[in-house]
Amino acid sequence: MIVFAVTFFRLKQAYAQLHVIRQLESATITTTDSAQYVDLMNQLAGQYQHRQLDTCFSYLCTAREIAQRQGYKRGEAAAYRGLGSYYAYRDNSYLSFRFYLDALNLYKQLGDSAGICQTSMHLGVYYQYEKQYQEAAGYMKQAMSMSDRLKNDTILRTLLANYYFIYANDLRSNRSSDFIDRKRAYQALASARRMAVKANDERLLLYTGMLQAQELIYAKTAINDGVTRLRNLIAESEKKGYIYHAMYGYAHLAIFKARSKQADSLAAQREVARLAMAGGFRELALPVVAKLYAWYDARHEEDSAQLYGDMMMEIVEKEELSKTQGELDYIDYYMQEKKLRALQLQHDYQQQVLDKKGMESRHRYAIIIFLTILLVLIVLLLVDVNRSHRRSRQHAARLGEKNREISEKNALLRTQDDFKNKLISLIAHDFRVPLNHIIDITDLLKDHSLSYDDATALFKQLETKSAHTLHIFDSILRWIRSQLSGFVYTPVPCQPAAMIHEALELLKDNCAEKKIHVTVNIPGQLALMADREMLQFIHRNLLHNAIKFSAAGSTLQVNATVTGHHVTVAVIDQGRGIDPDMLPHLFEYRNREKGSGKSKGGAGLALIICKDFMDKMGGVIRGGNNVGPGSTFTYTLPLAAVQQ
């Protein structure tokens, strides 16, 4: 699990009783200062980080949005640091690292030593979990050095607790380190504990108490005393609403019970799953939920197996949604930064133009004075001006021609860049799902909790997934090589029946898992004109979405109709249908409303790419709800010449 110590200093106060939350919420209603409001949002996010992760995210998004709009860099950096911790709990290491790095860069621009120190500590713990131990030690050394100069007890006591935490991980993994030794680690933990007691820091008291209890258990010096302390701290955490702390304690209790082969290890794991779902820490509990499901399924306890199976599916679906939305949200933030830089460059350019015009005006006055004095030379000067004017017109004409050529080349570059972006998105979409499946299968195999038959079946699935992924990669690679100089649409006759069966072969495990019956009503000889790789991407996406949102045990139909010189292929499912609010925006990208879990329009990136590909092939793609349950997606393309 991810150590929660990296997020302890969200408030200037060192404790987090519920009345503090109420005071902060009241302050947000009365304050009229934007910077103060941003600080309050960041502080509330820190208070909720170990209580309710979704509420924490809502406050962080509000803080970041207002800070960016008002140009409040310190509040923006604090929001990025909070988002780094949030995505660490969401098990999204990429976005966690990106937001930590953005926060560190902003703090360096501001010269904020305290912010640099805190964020360096976050990055040190991040690299520890990524098993990049040299980088982790480097950031922690930097943070420890800065904390000594800052003389800030809030930062120092958290750093000392993390220092011990990294030592404990290194010791239990039999790793040596030139940064941490046993004596200094014990001293650091004791110092952090004393400072937490002095400051009445609730969260750090619970955390250091659990670390001391773990030391008694793992060092086997006073196991029963350590277990008793750990249980008391878990009960206290639940009572005070610190959901994550209770999860953390139950997780270590389960580990100890499992290693000691005691019967109540399973009960501790169930508590971890329950608390994770209640507090929004779903992704962290996925391995525990998977183990519970495997345990009950192996013993044919169907009710319990169904409960944890449904829980596992819910976690996976929400994890995929969170990762996709998080990536889009980060892209949106990055594009806003680019727009701000562009506006600044435009302002600088306009200022240069004004300065130039001012200088030209001064020169003009000098010329007038000079002409007044030298009346004798006025005729020669007029002739020279006339000659210069003709030369200027010639230069302007040549300059206009050059500008036109540059504009044409820029348009071509933009077209090629857009096409390459689509290629990258296509590859990311087609490989994400099979590779995630392969990772899930390997995770299950690593648990060593499967029977021989189950393991054999998973190996066969792994072989099938790998072969299909390689086939897709080879196909896309051949297509990309033919398009490297820019997109050129070269349609060929394609038989949708064979292509759909090929796409379904990749998704057969998904169908089998949900017991979905697929019926393909397309004549084998029917052919249409299209780019095969573009069309197969559309097939894979429409079929994947239909299977994903279909009810278990339902029927999925793929039909084709010929009208004149066009072919219409329809994918009809019996799922929950499309939200009516989303129907007008299925094939366009629109942001989600900040802080809400409901989409305000716009579909996934894959459907946007499908629409773009269909436009390039001269076809039409549509989506809508059925009269009964489910939805229907169709596309229309020209009939192949052999069928006309």
mmCIF file of C-alpha atoms in Angstrom, residues 131-401:
data_model
loop_
_atom_site.group_PDB
_atom_site.id
_atom_site.type_symbol
_atom_site.label_atom_id
_atom_site.label_comp_id
_atom_site.label_asym_id
_atom_site.label_seq_id
_atom_site.Cartn_x
_atom_site.Cartn_y
_atom_site.Cartn_z
ATOM 1 C CA LYS A 131 11.814 0.809 -6.569
ATOM 2 C CA GLN A 132 14.179 3.514 -7.816
ATOM 3 C CA TYR A 133 16.060 3.650 -4.550
ATOM 4 C CA GLN A 134 18.907 5.990 -5.537
ATOM 5 C CA GLU A 135 16.464 8.656 -6.742
ATOM 6 C CA ALA A 136 14.368 8.172 -3.595
ATOM 7 C CA ALA A 137 17.420 8.664 -1.365
ATOM 8 C CA GLY A 138 18.449 11.774 -3.341
ATOM 9 C CA TYR A 139 15.105 13.524 -2.882
ATOM 10 C CA MET A 140 14.876 12.541 0.796
ATOM 11 C CA LYS A 141 18.408 13.842 1.452
ATOM 12 C CA GLN A 142 17.454 17.135 -0.177
ATOM 13 C CA ALA A 143 14.279 17.367 1.917
ATOM 14 C CA MET A 144 16.079 16.517 5.179
ATOM 15 C CA SER A 145 18.776 19.111 4.469
ATOM 16 C CA MET A 146 16.217 21.830 3.734
ATOM 17 C CA SER A 147 14.098 20.983 6.794
ATOM 18 C CA ASP A 148 17.111 21.568 9.050
ATOM 19 C CA ARG A 149 17.481 25.077 7.621
ATOM 20 C CA LEU A 150 13.754 25.833 7.753
ATOM 21 C CA LYS A 151 13.354 24.942 11.449
ATOM 22 C CA ASN A 152 9.737 23.949 10.742
ATOM 23 C CA ASP A 153 8.519 21.316 13.222
ATOM 24 C CA THR A 154 5.479 20.369 11.098
ATOM 25 C CA ILE A 155 7.692 19.461 8.144
ATOM 26 C CA LEU A 156 10.466 17.934 10.265
ATOM 27 C CA ARG A 157 8.308 15.465 12.206
ATOM 28 C CA THR A 158 6.711 14.185 8.990
ATOM 29 C CA LEU A 159 10.144 13.785 7.358
ATOM 30 C CA LEU A 160 11.413 11.827 10.368
ATOM 31 C CA ALA A 161 8.442 9.451 10.189
ATOM 32 C CA ASN A 162 9.057 8.902 6.467
ATOM 33 C CA TYR A 163 12.759 8.387 7.128
ATOM 34 C CA TYR A 164 11.897 5.506 9.441
ATOM 35 C CA PHE A 165 9.306 4.152 6.990
ATOM 36 C CA ILE A 166 11.877 3.903 4.168
ATOM 37 C CA TYR A 167 14.350 2.238 6.573
ATOM 38 C CA ALA A 168 11.715 -0.328 7.598
ATOM 39 C CA ASN A 169 11.009 -1.190 3.958
ATOM 40 C CA ASP A 170 14.721 -1.518 3.165
ATOM 41 C CA LEU A 171 15.351 -3.675 6.252
ATOM 42 C CA ARG A 172 12.436 -6.043 5.605
ATOM 43 C CA SER A 173 13.488 -6.371 1.963
ATOM 44 C CA ASN A 174 17.111 -7.141 2.964
ATOM 45 C CA ARG A 175 18.446 -4.062 1.133
ATOM 46 C CA SER A 176 21.448 -2.103 2.307
ATOM 47 C CA SER A 177 21.580 1.692 2.133
ATOM 48 C CA ASP A 178 24.223 4.371 2.691
ATOM 49 C CA PHE A 179 21.440 6.824 3.555
ATOM 50 C CA ILE A 180 19.599 5.013 6.336
ATOM 51 C CA ASP A 181 20.880 2.934 9.252
ATOM 52 C CA ARG A 182 19.064 1.141 12.089
ATOM 53 C CA LYS A 183 20.067 3.457 14.927
ATOM 54 C CA ARG A 184 19.186 6.683 13.093
ATOM 55 C CA ALA A 185 15.863 5.180 11.966
ATOM 56 C CA TYR A 186 14.786 4.286 15.515
ATOM 57 C CA GLN A 187 15.848 7.736 16.728
ATOM 58 C CA ALA A 188 13.874 9.372 13.897
ATOM 59 C CA LEU A 189 10.711 7.440 14.780
ATOM 60 C CA ALA A 190 11.031 8.277 18.469
ATOM 61 C CA SER A 191 11.602 11.975 17.676
ATOM 62 C CA ALA A 192 8.620 12.073 15.321
ATOM 63 C CA ARG A 193 6.458 10.474 18.015
ATOM 64 C CA ARG A 194 7.540 12.995 20.684
ATOM 65 C CA MET A 195 6.914 15.946 18.356
ATOM 66 C CA ALA A 196 3.483 14.573 17.396
ATOM 67 C CA VAL A 197 2.502 14.252 21.079
ATOM 68 C CA LYS A 198 3.691 17.799 21.765
ATOM 69 C CA ALA A 199 1.760 19.243 18.806
ATOM 70 C CA ASN A 200 -1.313 17.008 19.362
ATOM 71 C CA ASP A 201 -1.029 15.893 15.720
ATOM 72 C CA GLU A 202 -3.810 13.263 15.472
ATOM 73 C CA ARG A 203 -2.848 11.789 12.130
ATOM 74 C CA LEU A 204 0.851 11.524 12.909
ATOM 75 C CA LEU A 205 0.084 10.045 16.336
ATOM 76 C CA LEU A 206 -1.939 7.277 14.688
ATOM 77 C CA TYR A 207 0.709 6.730 12.015
ATOM 78 C CA THR A 208 3.754 6.614 14.325
ATOM 79 C CA GLY A 209 1.795 4.459 16.771
ATOM 80 C CA MET A 210 1.142 1.929 13.995
ATOM 81 C CA LEU A 211 4.812 2.021 12.939
ATOM 82 C CA GLN A 212 5.888 1.278 16.524
ATOM 83 C CA ALA A 213 3.339 -1.543 16.777
ATOM 84 C CA GLN A 214 4.614 -3.016 13.501
ATOM 85 C CA GLU A 215 8.173 -2.850 14.824
ATOM 86 C CA LEU A 216 7.149 -4.907 17.876
ATOM 87 C CA ILE A 217 5.422 -7.456 15.603
ATOM 88 C CA TYR A 218 7.996 -7.803 12.813
ATOM 89 C CA ALA A 219 11.006 -7.679 15.133
ATOM 90 C CA LYS A 220 9.297 -10.392 17.246
ATOM 91 C CA THR A 221 10.169 -8.594 20.463
ATOM 92 C CA ALA A 222 6.616 -8.274 21.819
ATOM 93 C CA ILE A 223 4.238 -9.698 19.264
ATOM 94 C CA ASN A 224 1.108 -9.865 21.432
ATOM 95 C CA ASP A 225 1.647 -6.320 22.699
ATOM 96 C CA GLY A 226 2.179 -5.100 19.124
ATOM 97 C CA VAL A 227 -1.008 -6.772 17.876
ATOM 98 C CA THR A 228 -3.014 -5.312 20.771
ATOM 99 C CA ARG A 229 -1.660 -1.817 20.088
ATOM 100 C CA LEU A 230 -2.391 -2.158 16.396
ATOM 101 C CA ARG A 231 -6.008 -3.228 17.048
ATOM 102 C CA ASN A 232 -6.542 -0.315 19.440
ATOM 103 C CA LEU A 233 -5.148 2.162 16.901
ATOM 104 C CA ILE A 234 -7.394 0.706 14.182
ATOM 105 C CA ALA A 235 -10.453 1.143 16.414
ATOM 106 C CA GLU A 236 -9.404 4.721 17.239
ATOM 107 C CA SER A 237 -8.888 5.528 13.542
ATOM 108 C CA GLU A 238 -12.366 4.285 12.623
ATOM 109 C CA LYS A 239 -13.916 6.167 15.511
ATOM 110 C CA LYS A 240 -12.331 9.452 14.442
ATOM 111 C CA GLY A 241 -13.143 8.934 10.759
ATOM 112 C CA TYR A 242 -9.617 8.250 9.454
ATOM 113 C CA ILE A 243 -10.632 5.568 6.972
ATOM 114 C CA TYR A 244 -7.230 5.174 5.363
ATOM 115 C CA HIS A 245 -5.431 4.759 8.692
ATOM 116 C CA ALA A 246 -7.833 1.969 9.634
ATOM 117 C CA MET A 247 -7.248 0.332 6.218
ATOM 118 C CA TYR A 248 -3.483 0.582 6.710
ATOM 119 C CA GLY A 249 -3.702 -1.066 10.143
ATOM 120 C CA TYR A 250 -5.973 -3.877 8.943
ATOM 121 C CA ALA A 251 -3.653 -4.531 5.989
ATOM 122 C CA HIS A 252 -0.630 -5.077 8.250
ATOM 123 C CA LEU A 253 -2.741 -7.107 10.655
ATOM 124 C CA ALA A 254 -3.784 -9.349 7.744
ATOM 125 C CA ILE A 255 -0.143 -9.743 6.656
ATOM 126 C CA PHE A 256 0.901 -10.779 10.171
ATOM 127 C CA LYS A 257 -2.018 -13.205 10.531
ATOM 128 C CA ALA A 258 -1.303 -14.766 7.139
ATOM 129 C CA ARG A 259 2.395 -15.224 7.890
ATOM 130 C CA SER A 260 1.516 -16.698 11.291
ATOM 131 C CA LYS A 261 -1.117 -18.920 9.608
ATOM 132 C CA GLN A 262 -3.837 -17.678 11.937
ATOM 133 C CA ALA A 263 -7.478 -18.149 10.966
ATOM 134 C CA ASP A 264 -8.678 -14.536 11.263
ATOM 135 C CA SER A 265 -6.436 -13.181 8.476
ATOM 136 C CA LEU A 266 -9.445 -13.337 6.164
ATOM 137 C CA ALA A 267 -11.512 -11.151 8.506
ATOM 138 C CA ALA A 268 -8.855 -8.409 8.387
ATOM 139 C CA GLN A 269 -8.826 -8.560 4.580
ATOM 140 C CA ARG A 270 -12.608 -8.190 4.498
ATOM 141 C CA GLU A 271 -12.295 -5.075 6.648
ATOM 142 C CA VAL A 272 -9.722 -3.643 4.232
ATOM 143 C CA ALA A 273 -12.147 -4.148 1.321
ATOM 144 C CA ARG A 274 -15.062 -2.641 3.238
ATOM 145 C CA LEU A 275 -13.162 0.473 4.302
ATOM 146 C CA ALA A 276 -11.650 0.982 0.835
ATOM 147 C CA MET A 277 -15.083 1.077 -0.804
ATOM 148 C CA ALA A 278 -16.443 3.387 1.904
ATOM 149 C CA GLY A 279 -13.563 5.873 1.741
ATOM 150 C CA GLY A 280 -13.005 5.876 -2.032
ATOM 151 C CA PHE A 281 -9.630 4.039 -1.867
ATOM 152 C CA ARG A 282 -10.891 1.395 -4.304
ATOM 153 C CA GLU A 283 -7.786 0.854 -6.435
ATOM 154 C CA LEU A 284 -5.573 0.158 -3.413
ATOM 155 C CA ALA A 285 -7.890 -2.637 -2.278
ATOM 156 C CA LEU A 286 -8.041 -4.411 -5.668
ATOM 157 C CA PRO A 287 -5.379 -7.082 -4.813
ATOM 158 C CA VAL A 288 -7.161 -7.837 -1.513
ATOM 159 C CA VAL A 289 -10.585 -8.095 -3.207
ATOM 160 C CA ALA A 290 -9.098 -10.393 -5.876
ATOM 161 C CA LYS A 291 -7.659 -12.681 -3.178
ATOM 162 C CA LEU A 292 -10.990 -12.785 -1.341
ATOM 163 C CA TYR A 293 -12.806 -13.656 -4.542
ATOM 164 C CA ALA A 294 -10.315 -16.422 -5.379
ATOM 165 C CA TRP A 295 -10.557 -17.832 -1.837
ATOM 166 C CA TYR A 296 -14.362 -17.996 -1.781
ATOM 167 C CA ASP A 297 -14.577 -19.198 -5.370
ATOM 168 C CA ALA A 298 -12.164 -22.063 -4.661
ATOM 169 C CA ARG A 299 -14.430 -23.161 -1.804
ATOM 170 C CA HIS A 300 -17.602 -22.774 -3.891
ATOM 171 C CA GLU A 301 -19.125 -20.217 -1.533
ATOM 172 C CA GLU A 302 -21.091 -18.604 -4.329
ATOM 173 C CA ASP A 303 -22.711 -15.722 -2.423
ATOM 174 C CA SER A 304 -19.419 -14.425 -1.054
ATOM 175 C CA ALA A 305 -17.610 -15.069 -4.334
ATOM 176 C CA GLN A 306 -20.334 -13.141 -6.205
ATOM 177 C CA LEU A 307 -20.065 -10.243 -3.731
ATOM 178 C CA TYR A 308 -16.314 -9.840 -4.178
ATOM 179 C CA GLY A 309 -16.493 -10.580 -7.900
ATOM 180 C CA ASP A 310 -18.969 -7.710 -8.358
ATOM 181 C CA MET A 311 -16.803 -5.525 -6.149
ATOM 182 C CA MET A 312 -13.750 -6.360 -8.260
ATOM 183 C CA MET A 313 -15.583 -5.507 -11.499
ATOM 184 C CA GLU A 314 -16.746 -2.194 -10.045
ATOM 185 C CA ILE A 315 -13.201 -1.290 -8.981
ATOM 186 C CA VAL A 316 -11.745 -2.173 -12.409
ATOM 187 C CA GLU A 317 -14.402 -0.181 -14.284
ATOM 188 C CA LYS A 318 -13.983 2.877 -12.077
ATOM 189 C CA GLU A 319 -10.200 2.582 -12.249
ATOM 190 C CA GLU A 320 -10.290 2.606 -16.064
ATOM 191 C CA LEU A 321 -12.688 5.561 -16.043
ATOM 192 C CA SER A 322 -10.540 7.453 -13.525
ATOM 193 C CA LYS A 323 -7.348 6.888 -15.539
ATOM 194 C CA THR A 324 -8.952 7.990 -18.809
ATOM 195 C CA GLN A 325 -10.552 11.085 -17.268
ATOM 196 C CA GLY A 326 -7.371 11.920 -15.369
ATOM 197 C CA GLU A 327 -5.293 11.787 -18.560
ATOM 198 C CA LEU A 328 -7.785 13.965 -20.428
ATOM 199 C CA ASP A 329 -7.888 16.385 -17.507
ATOM 200 C CA TYR A 330 -4.087 16.658 -17.474
ATOM 201 C CA ILE A 331 -4.046 17.225 -21.258
ATOM 202 C CA ASP A 332 -6.639 19.980 -20.799
ATOM 203 C CA TYR A 333 -4.500 21.620 -18.110
ATOM 204 C CA TYR A 334 -1.420 21.395 -20.346
ATOM 205 C CA MET A 335 -3.265 22.989 -23.277
ATOM 206 C CA GLN A 336 -4.416 25.860 -21.056
ATOM 207 C CA GLU A 337 -0.804 26.474 -20.082
ATOM 208 C CA LYS A 338 0.143 26.589 -23.765
ATOM 209 C CA LYS A 339 -2.633 29.105 -24.458
ATOM 210 C CA LEU A 340 -1.396 31.362 -21.657
ATOM 211 C CA ARG A 341 2.135 31.269 -23.064
ATOM 212 C CA ALA A 342 0.795 32.057 -26.537
ATOM 213 C CA LEU A 343 -1.131 35.064 -25.195
ATOM 214 C CA GLN A 344 2.008 36.308 -23.460
ATOM 215 C CA LEU A 345 4.013 35.990 -26.683
ATOM 216 C CA GLN A 346 1.280 37.828 -28.566
ATOM 217 C CA HIS A 347 1.359 40.630 -25.985
ATOM 218 C CA ASP A 348 5.148 40.915 -26.309
ATOM 219 C CA TYR A 349 4.865 41.037 -30.084
ATOM 220 C CA GLN A 350 2.241 43.779 -29.974
ATOM 221 C CA GLN A 351 4.446 45.786 -27.616
ATOM 222 C CA GLN A 352 7.337 45.465 -30.058
ATOM 223 C CA VAL A 353 5.087 46.696 -32.878
ATOM 224 C CA LEU A 354 4.058 49.744 -30.815
ATOM 225 C CA ASP A 355 7.694 50.531 -29.990
ATOM 226 C CA LYS A 356 8.589 50.229 -33.635
ATOM 227 C CA LYS A 357 5.771 52.547 -34.667
ATOM 228 C CA GLY A 358 6.870 55.095 -32.051
ATOM 229 C CA MET A 359 10.397 54.987 -33.398
ATOM 230 C CA GLU A 360 9.088 55.412 -36.956
ATOM 231 C CA SER A 361 7.122 58.479 -35.853
ATOM 232 C CA ARG A 362 10.241 60.067 -34.387
ATOM 233 C CA HIS A 363 12.123 59.358 -37.596
ATOM 234 C CA ARG A 364 9.319 60.923 -39.609
ATOM 235 C CA TYR A 365 9.525 64.165 -37.621
ATOM 236 C CA ALA A 366 13.277 64.242 -38.145
ATOM 237 C CA ILE A 367 12.793 63.854 -41.882
ATOM 238 C CA ILE A 368 10.261 66.699 -41.959
ATOM 239 C CA ILE A 369 12.673 69.015 -40.133
ATOM 240 C CA PHE A 370 15.472 67.956 -42.426
ATOM 241 C CA LEU A 371 13.357 68.637 -45.525
ATOM 242 C CA THR A 372 12.397 72.058 -44.198
ATOM 243 C CA ILE A 373 16.032 73.026 -43.849
ATOM 244 C CA LEU A 374 17.124 71.538 -47.185
ATOM 245 C CA LEU A 375 14.444 72.982 -49.557
ATOM 246 C CA VAL A 376 16.890 72.991 -52.386
ATOM 247 C CA LEU A 377 17.101 69.218 -52.377
ATOM 248 C CA ILE A 378 13.321 68.617 -52.236
ATOM 249 C CA VAL A 379 12.926 67.572 -55.857
ATOM 250 C CA LEU A 380 15.777 65.084 -55.643
ATOM 251 C CA LEU A 381 14.313 63.771 -52.424
ATOM 252 C CA LEU A 382 10.858 63.281 -54.011
ATOM 253 C CA VAL A 383 12.408 61.351 -56.872
ATOM 254 C CA ASP A 384 14.275 59.180 -54.411
ATOM 255 C CA VAL A 385 11.092 58.615 -52.381
ATOM 256 C CA ASN A 386 9.209 57.615 -55.503
ATOM 257 C CA ARG A 387 11.923 55.155 -56.433
ATOM 258 C CA SER A 388 11.916 53.754 -52.918
ATOM 259 C CA HIS A 389 8.122 53.410 -53.049
ATOM 260 C CA ARG A 390 8.325 51.295 -56.189
ATOM 261 C CA ARG A 391 10.948 49.105 -54.599
ATOM 262 C CA SER A 392 8.747 48.721 -51.492
ATOM 263 C CA ARG A 393 5.794 47.578 -53.576
ATOM 264 C CA GLN A 394 7.996 45.027 -55.300
ATOM 265 C CA HIS A 395 9.308 43.829 -51.937
ATOM 266 C CA ALA A 396 5.764 43.685 -50.560
ATOM 267 C CA ALA A 397 4.641 41.590 -53.517
ATOM 268 C CA ARG A 398 7.551 39.180 -53.018
ATOM 269 C CA LEU A 399 6.882 39.102 -49.276
ATOM 270 C CA GLY A 400 3.207 38.308 -49.897
ATOM 271 C CA GLU A 401 4.201 35.404 -52.125
#
